[in-house]
Tab-separated table of C-alpha atoms in Angstrom:
chain	number	residue	atom	x	y	z
A	1434	MET	CA	-8.985	-7.364	17.184
A	1435	GLY	CA	-11.982	-5.602	18.705
A	1436	ARG	CA	-10.045	-2.406	19.276
A	1437	ARG	CA	-8.607	-2.382	15.769
A	1438	GLU	CA	-12.050	-2.867	14.280
A	1439	GLY	CA	-13.558	-0.227	16.521
A	1440	CYS	CA	-10.784	2.193	15.356
A	1441	PHE	CA	-11.461	1.419	11.784
A	1442	ALA	CA	-15.212	2.015	12.227
A	1443	ALA	CA	-14.539	5.323	13.874
A	1444	GLN	CA	-12.210	6.360	11.085
A	1445	ALA	CA	-14.827	5.377	8.452
A	1446	ARG	CA	-17.458	7.440	10.264
A	1447	GLY	CA	-15.159	10.480	10.539
A	1448	ALA	CA	-14.121	10.032	6.844
A	1449	TYR	CA	-17.713	9.982	5.672
A	1450	LEU	CA	-18.705	12.950	7.662
A	1451	ALA	CA	-15.680	14.979	6.685
A	1452	VAL	CA	-16.272	14.208	2.990
A	1453	SER	CA	-19.941	15.167	3.291
A	1454	VAL	CA	-19.202	18.529	4.878
A	1455	TYR	CA	-16.526	19.225	2.288
A	1456	VAL	CA	-18.752	18.412	-0.658
A	1457	ALA	CA	-21.354	20.687	0.886
A	1458	ALA	CA	-18.781	23.515	0.965
A	1459	VAL	CA	-17.607	22.822	-2.657
A	1460	VAL	CA	-21.362	22.965	-3.774
A	1461	VAL	CA	-21.798	26.355	-2.082
A	1462	GLY	CA	-18.650	27.592	-3.774
A	1463	LEU	CA	-19.793	26.380	-7.257
A	1464	SER	CA	-23.212	27.976	-6.645
A	1465	MET	CA	-21.491	31.301	-6.038
A	1466	VAL	CA	-19.818	31.338	-9.376
A	1467	GLY	CA	-22.918	29.991	-11.209
A	1468	ALA	CA	-21.687	26.524	-11.776
A	1469	TRP	CA	-24.333	24.914	-9.733
A	1470	ARG	CA	-28.175	25.560	-9.402
A	1471	PRO	CA	-30.743	23.936	-7.188
A	1472	SER	CA	-31.945	22.088	-10.386
A	1473	ASN	CA	-28.644	20.088	-10.106
A	1474	LEU	CA	-29.402	18.903	-6.621
A	1475	LYS	CA	-30.592	15.438	-7.553
A	1476	THR	CA	-27.424	14.837	-9.724
A	1477	THR	CA	-25.318	16.055	-6.860
A	1478	LEU	CA	-27.001	13.707	-4.405
A	1479	VAL	CA	-26.646	10.705	-6.769
A	1480	TRP	CA	-22.929	11.556	-7.140
A	1481	TRP	CA	-22.502	11.998	-3.364
A	1482	ALA	CA	-24.190	8.582	-2.738
A	1483	THR	CA	-22.389	6.667	-5.372
A	1484	VAL	CA	-19.017	8.380	-5.684
A	1485	ALA	CA	-18.212	10.595	-2.858
A	1486	LEU	CA	-18.855	8.104	0.012
A	1487	GLY	CA	-16.867	5.391	-1.724
A	1488	SER	CA	-14.050	7.976	-2.155
A	1489	GLY	CA	-14.152	8.594	1.571
A	1490	PHE	CA	-13.269	5.060	2.191
A	1491	SER	CA	-10.566	5.416	-0.606
A	1492	ALA	CA	-8.844	7.930	1.592
A	1493	MET	CA	-8.113	5.248	4.115
A	1494	LYS	CA	-6.483	3.212	1.344
A	1495	LEU	CA	-4.299	6.034	-0.172
A	1496	ALA	CA	-1.592	5.285	2.329
A	1497	ALA	CA	-1.399	1.570	1.555
A	1498	GLN	CA	-2.077	1.784	-2.135
A	1499	PRO	CA	-0.035	4.332	-4.067
A	1500	GLY	CA	-1.978	3.728	-7.277
A	1501	THR	CA	-5.202	4.891	-5.621
A	1502	ALA	CA	-4.558	8.481	-6.485
A	1503	ARG	CA	-4.258	7.894	-10.220
A	1504	ARG	CA	-7.469	5.807	-9.998
A	1505	LEU	CA	-9.395	8.533	-8.229
A	1506	ILE	CA	-8.310	10.990	-10.938
A	1507	ALA	CA	-9.429	8.527	-13.616
A	1508	GLU	CA	-12.759	8.098	-11.941
A	1509	ALA	CA	-13.263	11.812	-12.037
A	1510	ILE	CA	-14.052	11.474	-15.817
A	1511	ALA	CA	-15.061	7.760	-15.776
A	1512	TRP	CA	-18.360	6.062	-16.432
A	1513	THR	CA	-19.727	6.807	-12.905
A	1514	GLU	CA	-20.095	10.463	-13.737
A	1515	ILE	CA	-21.369	9.777	-17.239
A	1516	VAL	CA	-23.953	7.436	-15.730
A	1517	VAL	CA	-25.037	10.163	-13.357
A	1518	PHE	CA	-25.179	12.719	-16.078
A	1519	LEU	CA	-27.202	10.547	-18.684
A	1520	SER	CA	-29.550	9.213	-15.940
A	1521	GLU	CA	-30.418	12.809	-15.009
A	1522	VAL	CA	-30.763	14.054	-18.606
A	1523	HIS	CA	-33.404	11.360	-19.283
A	1524	THR	CA	-34.702	10.196	-15.997
A	1525	LEU	CA	-36.060	6.816	-15.301
A	1526	PRO	CA	-39.698	6.230	-14.177
A	1527	LEU	CA	-40.319	7.264	-10.610
A	1528	TRP	CA	-40.567	3.622	-9.402
A	1529	GLY	CA	-37.212	2.904	-11.050
A	1530	GLU	CA	-35.437	5.760	-9.440
A	1531	LEU	CA	-36.953	4.826	-6.030
A	1532	LEU	CA	-35.492	1.426	-6.424
A	1533	LEU	CA	-32.226	2.171	-8.160
A	1534	LEU	CA	-30.711	4.938	-6.022
A	1535	PRO	CA	-30.851	3.151	-2.577
A	1536	ALA	CA	-29.840	-0.131	-4.236
A	1537	MET	CA	-26.861	1.254	-6.002
A	1538	THR	CA	-25.846	3.249	-2.925
A	1539	LEU	CA	-25.870	0.006	-0.936
A	1540	VAL	CA	-23.756	-1.627	-3.676
A	1541	ALA	CA	-21.206	1.210	-3.508
A	1542	MET	CA	-20.888	0.974	0.274
A	1543	MET	CA	-20.492	-2.816	0.170
A	1544	LEU	CA	-17.816	-2.570	-2.522
A	1545	ALA	CA	-15.966	-0.066	-0.204
A	1546	VAL	CA	-15.933	-2.364	2.829
A	1547	ALA	CA	-15.929	-5.867	1.288
A	1548	PRO	CA	-12.232	-6.052	0.306
A	1549	ARG	CA	-11.158	-5.704	3.963
A	1550	ALA	CA	-12.331	-9.080	5.026
A	1551	PRO	CA	-11.462	-12.474	3.449
A	1552	ASN	CA	-15.005	-13.765	4.034
A	1553	THR	CA	-16.669	-10.935	2.062
A	1554	ALA	CA	-13.862	-10.295	-0.546
A	1555	ILE	CA	-15.448	-12.867	-2.756
A	1556	ILE	CA	-18.479	-10.707	-3.463
A	1557	VAL	CA	-16.455	-7.849	-4.887
A	1558	LYS	CA	-16.286	-9.165	-8.415
A	1559	PRO	CA	-20.010	-9.923	-8.782
A	1560	LEU	CA	-20.955	-6.503	-7.224
A	1561	SER	CA	-18.541	-4.699	-9.576
A	1562	GLY	CA	-20.120	-6.557	-12.465
A	1563	LEU	CA	-23.540	-5.562	-11.368
A	1564	GLN	CA	-22.396	-1.863	-11.210
A	1565	VAL	CA	-21.175	-2.109	-14.870
A	1566	TYR	CA	-24.344	-3.823	-16.211
A	1567	VAL	CA	-26.631	-1.338	-14.383
A	1568	GLY	CA	-24.563	1.514	-15.668
A	1569	LEU	CA	-24.669	0.296	-19.280
A	1570	ALA	CA	-28.428	-0.174	-18.991
A	1571	ILE	CA	-28.919	3.393	-17.735
A	1572	ILE	CA	-26.646	4.778	-20.500
A	1573	LEU	CA	-28.658	2.966	-23.162
A	1574	PHE	CA	-31.979	4.035	-21.714
A	1575	SER	CA	-30.689	7.714	-21.549
A	1576	LEU	CA	-29.202	7.658	-25.056
A	1577	VAL	CA	-32.503	6.631	-26.384
A	1578	GLY	CA	-34.185	9.511	-24.669
A	1579	VAL	CA	-31.665	12.053	-25.961
A	1580	PHE	CA	-32.150	10.934	-29.565
A	1581	LYS	CA	-35.911	11.111	-29.174
A	1582	GLU	CA	-35.801	14.690	-27.613
A	1583	PRO	CA	-32.573	16.333	-28.532
A	1584	GLU	CA	-33.821	19.794	-27.666
A	1585	ASP	CA	-33.983	18.900	-23.978
A	1586	PHE	CA	-30.323	17.812	-24.159
A	1587	LEU	CA	-28.681	21.002	-25.561
A	1588	THR	CA	-29.234	23.395	-22.490
A	1589	TRP	CA	-27.007	25.149	-19.961
A	1590	ASN	CA	-28.516	23.065	-17.259
A	1591	THR	CA	-27.461	19.848	-19.060
A	1592	LEU	CA	-23.917	21.193	-19.318
A	1593	ARG	CA	-23.875	21.689	-15.606
A	1594	GLU	CA	-25.326	18.215	-15.083
A	1595	PHE	CA	-22.291	16.878	-17.033
A	1596	LEU	CA	-19.599	19.064	-15.554
A	1597	ASP	CA	-20.632	19.293	-11.913
A	1598	PRO	CA	-19.913	15.661	-11.098
A	1599	ILE	CA	-16.435	16.010	-12.676
A	1600	LEU	CA	-15.702	19.137	-10.935
A	1601	LEU	CA	-16.852	17.767	-7.577
A	1602	SER	CA	-14.604	14.651	-8.147
A	1603	LEU	CA	-11.602	16.745	-8.992
A	1604	ALA	CA	-12.052	19.018	-6.072
A	1605	LEU	CA	-12.429	15.953	-3.810
A	1606	ILE	CA	-9.068	14.573	-4.581
A	1607	PRO	CA	-6.754	17.058	-2.721
A	1608	PHE	CA	-9.128	16.871	0.251
A	1609	LEU	CA	-8.782	13.062	0.203
A	1610	PHE	CA	-5.089	13.322	0.428
A	1611	VAL	CA	-5.271	15.750	3.334
A	1612	LEU	CA	-7.759	13.477	5.058
A	1613	ALA	CA	-5.534	10.384	4.440
A	1614	MET	CA	-2.544	12.171	5.732
A	1615	LEU	CA	-4.246	13.091	8.928
A	1616	MET	CA	-5.725	9.530	9.461
A	1617	GLU	CA	-2.526	7.772	8.668
A	1618	THR	CA	-0.377	9.972	10.838
A	1619	GLU	CA	-2.883	9.693	13.715
A	1620	SER	CA	-3.032	5.885	13.403
A	1621	ASN	CA	0.809	5.544	13.462
A	1622	PHE	CA	1.308	7.678	16.546
A	1623	THR	CA	-1.846	6.465	18.349
A	1624	SER	CA	-0.109	3.047	18.481
A	1625	LEU	CA	2.729	4.712	20.463
A	1626	ARG	CA	0.430	6.080	23.075
A	1627	ILE	CA	-1.450	2.602	23.282
A	1628	LEU	CA	1.977	0.821	23.650
A	1629	GLY	CA	2.796	2.798	26.619
A	1630	GLY	CA	4.847	5.597	25.101
A	1631	ASP	CA	5.077	9.174	26.255
A	1632	PRO	CA	1.776	10.765	25.143
A	1633	ALA	CA	3.318	14.208	24.881
A	1634	LEU	CA	6.244	12.885	22.755
A	1635	ALA	CA	3.864	10.998	20.614
A	1636	ARG	CA	1.897	14.241	19.938
A	1637	TYR	CA	5.119	16.122	19.219
A	1638	ALA	CA	6.192	13.449	16.783
A	1639	GLU	CA	2.885	13.426	15.024
A	1640	ARG	CA	2.996	17.155	14.528
A	1641	ARG	CA	6.503	16.931	13.243
A	1642	ALA	CA	5.686	14.051	10.925
A	1643	LEU	CA	2.842	16.081	9.284
A	1644	LEU	CA	5.211	19.015	8.812
A	1645	ALA	CA	8.149	17.053	7.629
A	1646	PHE	CA	6.458	14.392	5.354
A	1647	GLY	CA	3.101	15.644	4.395
A	1648	VAL	CA	1.441	13.030	2.201
A	1649	ASP	CA	4.612	10.986	2.125
A	1650	PHE	CA	2.846	8.232	4.225
A	1651	ASP	CA	5.894	6.025	4.205
A	1652	GLY	CA	7.990	8.736	5.903
A	1653	ALA	CA	5.444	8.990	8.864
A	1654	ARG	CA	5.329	5.138	9.142
A	1655	ARG	CA	9.244	5.004	9.300
A	1656	LEU	CA	9.281	7.733	12.080
A	1657	ALA	CA	6.769	5.790	14.237
A	1658	ARG	CA	8.637	2.558	13.695
A	1659	ASP	CA	12.024	4.136	14.615
A	1660	ILE	CA	10.586	5.619	17.712
A	1661	ARG	CA	9.313	2.304	18.817
A	1662	GLY	CA	12.286	0.251	17.792
A	1663	ARG	CA	14.984	2.520	18.932
A	1664	ASP	CA	13.471	3.725	22.189
A	1665	ILE	CA	13.616	7.464	21.186
A	1666	ALA	CA	12.616	9.273	24.256
A	1667	ASP	CA	13.006	13.030	23.591
A	1668	ARG	CA	12.269	15.680	21.094
A	1669	ALA	CA	15.930	15.876	19.848
A	1670	GLY	CA	15.771	12.143	19.074
A	1671	VAL	CA	12.618	12.742	17.049
A	1672	ARG	CA	14.156	15.506	15.047
A	1673	ALA	CA	17.351	13.466	14.465
A	1674	ALA	CA	15.232	10.489	13.239
A	1675	ILE	CA	13.346	12.722	10.811
A	1676	ALA	CA	16.703	13.984	9.439
A	1677	GLU	CA	17.978	10.498	9.063
A	1678	ILE	CA	14.816	9.297	7.387
A	1679	LYS	CA	15.035	12.149	4.773
A	1680	ARG	CA	18.692	11.410	4.248
A	1681	GLN	CA	17.862	7.786	3.545
A	1682	LYS	CA	15.074	8.665	1.207
A	1683	GLN	CA	17.492	10.974	-0.744
A	1684	ARG	CA	19.821	7.991	-1.016
A	1685	GLU	CA	17.130	5.682	-2.230
A	1686	ARG	CA	16.313	8.190	-4.982
A	1687	HIS	CA	20.055	8.746	-5.839
A	1688	PRO	CA	22.070	5.704	-4.571
A	1689	PRO	CA	25.676	6.559	-3.976
A	1690	VAL	CA	28.426	4.248	-5.496
A	1691	VAL	CA	29.793	1.823	-2.861
A	1692	ALA	CA	33.349	0.461	-3.419
A	1693	ALA	CA	33.586	-3.241	-3.934
A	1694	GLN	CA	35.881	-3.587	-0.873
A	1695	ASP	CA	33.338	-1.831	1.432
A	1696	GLY	CA	30.292	-3.904	0.554
A	1697	TRP	CA	27.289	-3.561	-1.630
A	1698	SER	CA	24.890	-0.634	-2.264
A	1699	PRO	CA	22.100	-0.960	0.334
A	1700	VAL	CA	19.527	0.276	-2.189
A	1701	ALA	CA	20.736	-2.209	-4.796
A	1702	ALA	CA	20.859	-5.132	-2.247
A	1703	CYS	CA	17.336	-4.491	-1.152
A	1704	ALA	CA	16.165	-4.761	-4.764
A	1705	ALA	CA	18.432	-7.539	-5.800
A	1706	LEU	CA	15.592	-10.090	-5.861
A	1707	ALA	CA	12.790	-7.814	-6.758
A	1708	GLY	CA	12.506	-9.318	-10.261
A	1709	LEU	CA	11.553	-12.560	-8.600
A	1710	GLY	CA	8.994	-11.121	-6.270
A	1711	VAL	CA	11.100	-10.653	-3.134
A	1712	LYS	CA	12.129	-7.046	-2.301
A	1713	ALA	CA	13.331	-5.836	0.968
A	1714	GLY	CA	11.851	-2.770	2.673
A	1715	ASP	CA	13.748	0.460	3.589
A	1716	TYR	CA	17.243	0.070	4.938
A	1717	HIS	CA	17.224	1.644	8.397
A	1718	ARG	CA	19.088	1.952	11.738
A	1719	THR	CA	18.310	-0.674	14.566
A	1720	PRO	CA	19.935	-0.867	17.940
A	1721	GLY	CA	22.738	-3.209	16.655
A	1722	GLU	CA	23.172	-2.485	12.870
A	1723	TRP	CA	21.600	-1.105	9.774
A	1724	TRP	CA	18.859	-3.581	8.425
A	1725	ALA	CA	16.250	-4.236	5.901
A	1726	GLN	CA	13.929	-7.186	5.546
A	1727	ALA	CA	11.488	-8.439	2.881
A	1728	PRO	CA	8.168	-9.908	4.035
A	1729	SER	CA	8.156	-13.673	3.779
A	1730	VAL	CA	6.879	-14.921	0.356
A	1731	LYS	CA	5.264	-18.183	-0.210
A	1732	VAL	CA	7.108	-20.122	-2.945
A	1733	ALA	CA	4.847	-23.156	-3.380
A	1734	GLU	CA	1.142	-23.967	-2.977
A	1735	GLY	CA	-0.213	-26.201	-0.314
A	1736	LEU	CA	-1.782	-26.258	3.174
A	1737	PHE	CA	1.532	-25.348	4.787
A	1738	GLU	CA	3.265	-23.281	2.082
A	1739	PRO	CA	7.001	-23.144	2.230
A	1740	ARG	CA	8.030	-19.473	2.604
A	1741	VAL	CA	11.190	-17.457	1.808
A	1742	SER	CA	12.572	-14.423	3.672
A	1743	TYR	CA	15.276	-12.112	2.685
A	1744	TYR	CA	17.435	-9.833	4.941
A	1745	VAL	CA	19.998	-7.165	4.244
A	1746	ALA	CA	22.336	-5.912	6.980
A	1747	GLY	CA	25.507	-3.796	7.395
A	1748	VAL	CA	26.416	-0.261	8.200
A	1749	GLU	CA	24.814	2.988	7.017
A	1750	ASP	CA	26.800	3.389	3.880
A	1751	ALA	CA	27.195	-0.235	2.779
A	1752	ALA	CA	25.398	-3.523	3.039
A	1753	THR	CA	27.753	-6.256	4.224
A	1754	ARG	CA	25.614	-9.375	4.922
A	1755	LEU	CA	22.859	-10.867	2.834
A	1756	ARG	CA	20.743	-13.798	3.951
A	1757	LEU	CA	18.066	-15.838	2.179
A	1758	HIS	CA	16.086	-18.198	4.349
A	1759	LEU	CA	13.584	-20.929	3.467
A	1760	GLN	CA	11.072	-22.219	6.091
A	1761	ALA	CA	9.159	-25.378	5.258
A	1762	ASP	CA	6.887	-26.747	7.987
A	1763	LEU	CA	5.323	-30.221	7.753
A	1764	LEU	CA	6.945	-30.753	4.393
A	1765	ALA	CA	9.639	-33.157	3.095
A	1766	PRO	CA	12.557	-31.715	1.165
A	1767	GLY	CA	12.777	-31.756	-2.558
A	1768	GLY	CA	9.521	-30.116	-3.619
A	1769	GLU	CA	8.547	-26.895	-5.330
A	1770	GLY	CA	9.756	-24.749	-2.466
A	1771	ASP	CA	13.380	-26.046	-2.794
A	1772	GLN	CA	13.365	-25.344	-6.524
A	1773	ALA	CA	12.125	-21.789	-6.059
A	1774	TYR	CA	14.583	-21.223	-3.176
A	1775	ALA	CA	17.464	-22.517	-5.336
A	1776	ARG	CA	16.395	-20.091	-8.150
A	1777	LEU	CA	16.381	-17.159	-5.622
A	1778	ALA	CA	19.673	-18.167	-4.137
A	1779	GLU	CA	21.435	-18.448	-7.587
A	1780	CYS	CA	20.068	-15.019	-8.431
A	1781	LEU	CA	21.350	-13.514	-5.202
A	1782	LEU	CA	24.736	-15.152	-5.568
A	1783	GLY	CA	25.136	-13.976	-9.139
A	1784	TRP	CA	24.239	-10.528	-8.180
A	1785	ALA	CA	26.497	-10.253	-5.226
A	1786	LEU	CA	29.544	-12.336	-6.314
A	1787	GLY	CA	29.278	-13.186	-9.964
A	1788	GLU	CA	28.785	-16.352	-12.009
A	1789	ALA	CA	31.842	-18.125	-10.491
A	1790	ALA	CA	30.127	-18.173	-7.191
A	1791	VAL	CA	26.911	-19.478	-8.700
A	1792	GLN	CA	28.777	-22.375	-10.309
A	1793	ALA	CA	30.629	-23.259	-7.086
A	1794	VAL	CA	27.630	-23.060	-4.670
A	1795	SER	CA	24.584	-24.088	-6.774
A	1796	PRO	CA	25.079	-27.868	-6.622
A	1797	HIS	CA	25.071	-27.691	-2.862
A	1798	LEU	CA	22.070	-25.413	-2.230
A	1799	ILE	CA	19.575	-28.126	-1.516
A	1800	SER	CA	22.011	-30.929	-0.550
A	1801	GLY	CA	21.013	-30.778	3.026
A	1802	ALA	CA	24.597	-30.219	4.366
A	1803	ALA	CA	25.988	-27.063	6.016
A	1804	ARG	CA	29.047	-25.820	4.111
A	1805	THR	CA	31.215	-22.656	3.755
A	1806	PHE	CA	32.766	-21.351	0.485
A	1807	ARG	CA	35.238	-18.561	0.488
A	1808	PHE	CA	35.664	-16.092	-2.335
A	1809	GLU	CA	37.699	-12.993	-2.947
A	1810	LEU	CA	35.300	-10.517	-1.435
A	1811	ALA	CA	33.001	-12.661	0.765
A	1812	GLU	CA	32.270	-16.039	2.265
A	1813	VAL	CA	29.099	-18.036	1.626
A	1814	SER	CA	27.584	-20.263	4.322
A	1815	LEU	CA	24.924	-22.841	3.668
A	1816	GLU	CA	22.535	-23.609	6.467
A	1817	HIS	CA	20.312	-26.546	6.961
A	1818	HIS	CA	18.107	-27.579	9.910
A	1819	ALA	CA	15.554	-30.487	9.981
A	1820	TRP	CA	13.218	-31.490	12.712
A	1821	GLY	CA	10.484	-34.067	13.541
A	1822	LYS	CA	9.598	-37.427	11.997
A	1823	ALA	CA	7.485	-38.641	9.202
A	1824	LYS	CA	4.401	-36.323	8.703
A	1825	GLN	CA	5.455	-34.088	11.660
A	1826	SER	CA	8.699	-33.078	10.089
A	1827	GLY	CA	9.973	-29.927	8.560
A	1828	TYR	CA	13.128	-28.171	7.633
A	1829	SER	CA	14.741	-24.878	6.868
A	1830	ARG	CA	17.570	-23.774	4.553
A	1831	GLY	CA	19.633	-20.665	4.284
A	1832	VAL	CA	22.320	-19.052	2.356
A	1833	VAL	CA	24.365	-16.252	4.016
A	1834	ILE	CA	26.750	-13.974	2.057
A	1835	ARG	CA	29.177	-12.189	4.397
A	1836	HIS	CA	31.368	-9.584	2.860
A	1837	ARG	CA	34.896	-9.398	4.203
A	1838	ALA	CA	34.115	-5.938	5.571
A	1839	HIS	CA	31.248	-7.145	7.679
A	1840	VAL	CA	31.515	-6.635	11.438
A	1841	GLU	CA	29.159	-8.618	13.624
A	1842	PRO	CA	26.922	-6.220	15.665
A	1843	VAL	CA	27.356	-5.633	19.263
A	1844	TYR	CA	23.973	-5.406	21.210
A	1845	GLY	CA	23.540	-3.879	24.665
């Protein structure tokens, strides 16, 4: 934990420094074309403290939150820049500015860091509300000043005060993507070195990932995972893994048709339960077979929430085994978890084998007995395991759909 937190702190310091240097370079460029003057310094400093530093932290979230890019573009013309503009057009009294700037800078920094830890995430909503109310108050104060002295408003300097924060924000976005790309790739392949991998191979894989995937953060993650999981030990293996990842991404964008006698489309199988909140990750090669897994999802509330997992397996061109698993620790059968599991199982059966399979299997999904049903294209096995006594008990359930084309993997 300490090493991970130290790595995050180092990344944060590096991100803030890189953003600050880049902003200074952009300001120099704007001044060379007459779009920035020393009289705009105060507005620029306010923007840097409230927007740029928070955006530096956003670079670390771009890889995990795809929607962050759209949010950054929206913020380029959002109320933050308008607040900066209006607050500088009609300034607050000196004592107000001396209090407001450091206070709002502190709030922006806290909002950047708070969501990462459960014990501080609770303050995000009140701090965001504080930002909004302070912004509205500044806007109101500035508008009153504008109406009182309109001649001070209609100047070239005022136009620069309005446009500069927007131009700076827009110029910052591509830099944030490059920064996020470098940090994410370094993070992925640093883990290979920490776990005892070949440092030279890790550096080579990092360079190849940057060239092959760019800001496709998911591609770099897949490559690092494949090197770890498949014991890739040479450069030829790295290049082959990159080619395979690109091929799979192309298939995900344009899934080929899979004949019914061969199995199911891996892309469609991974998304079969997405409408119910359970979606498998990418379908990829493992030492024994091709495989995809959905992160376990809780299906009921409580101290020990029952959780459902979903797995897809088969060969490269076709999924041939689907498995849904319910794990319920320290719980008795028959609660919300079983009901949610039954809904998911019925959806999966209907998708894979049709309504006839749902009608045949559904009455037995939570009966507590292991059974096997055979259909034209596949067999369905119901699993059930119970353990413990009284309050120390628990149980698991599973439904496994094996296509007749499925071949059990051979390991070793």
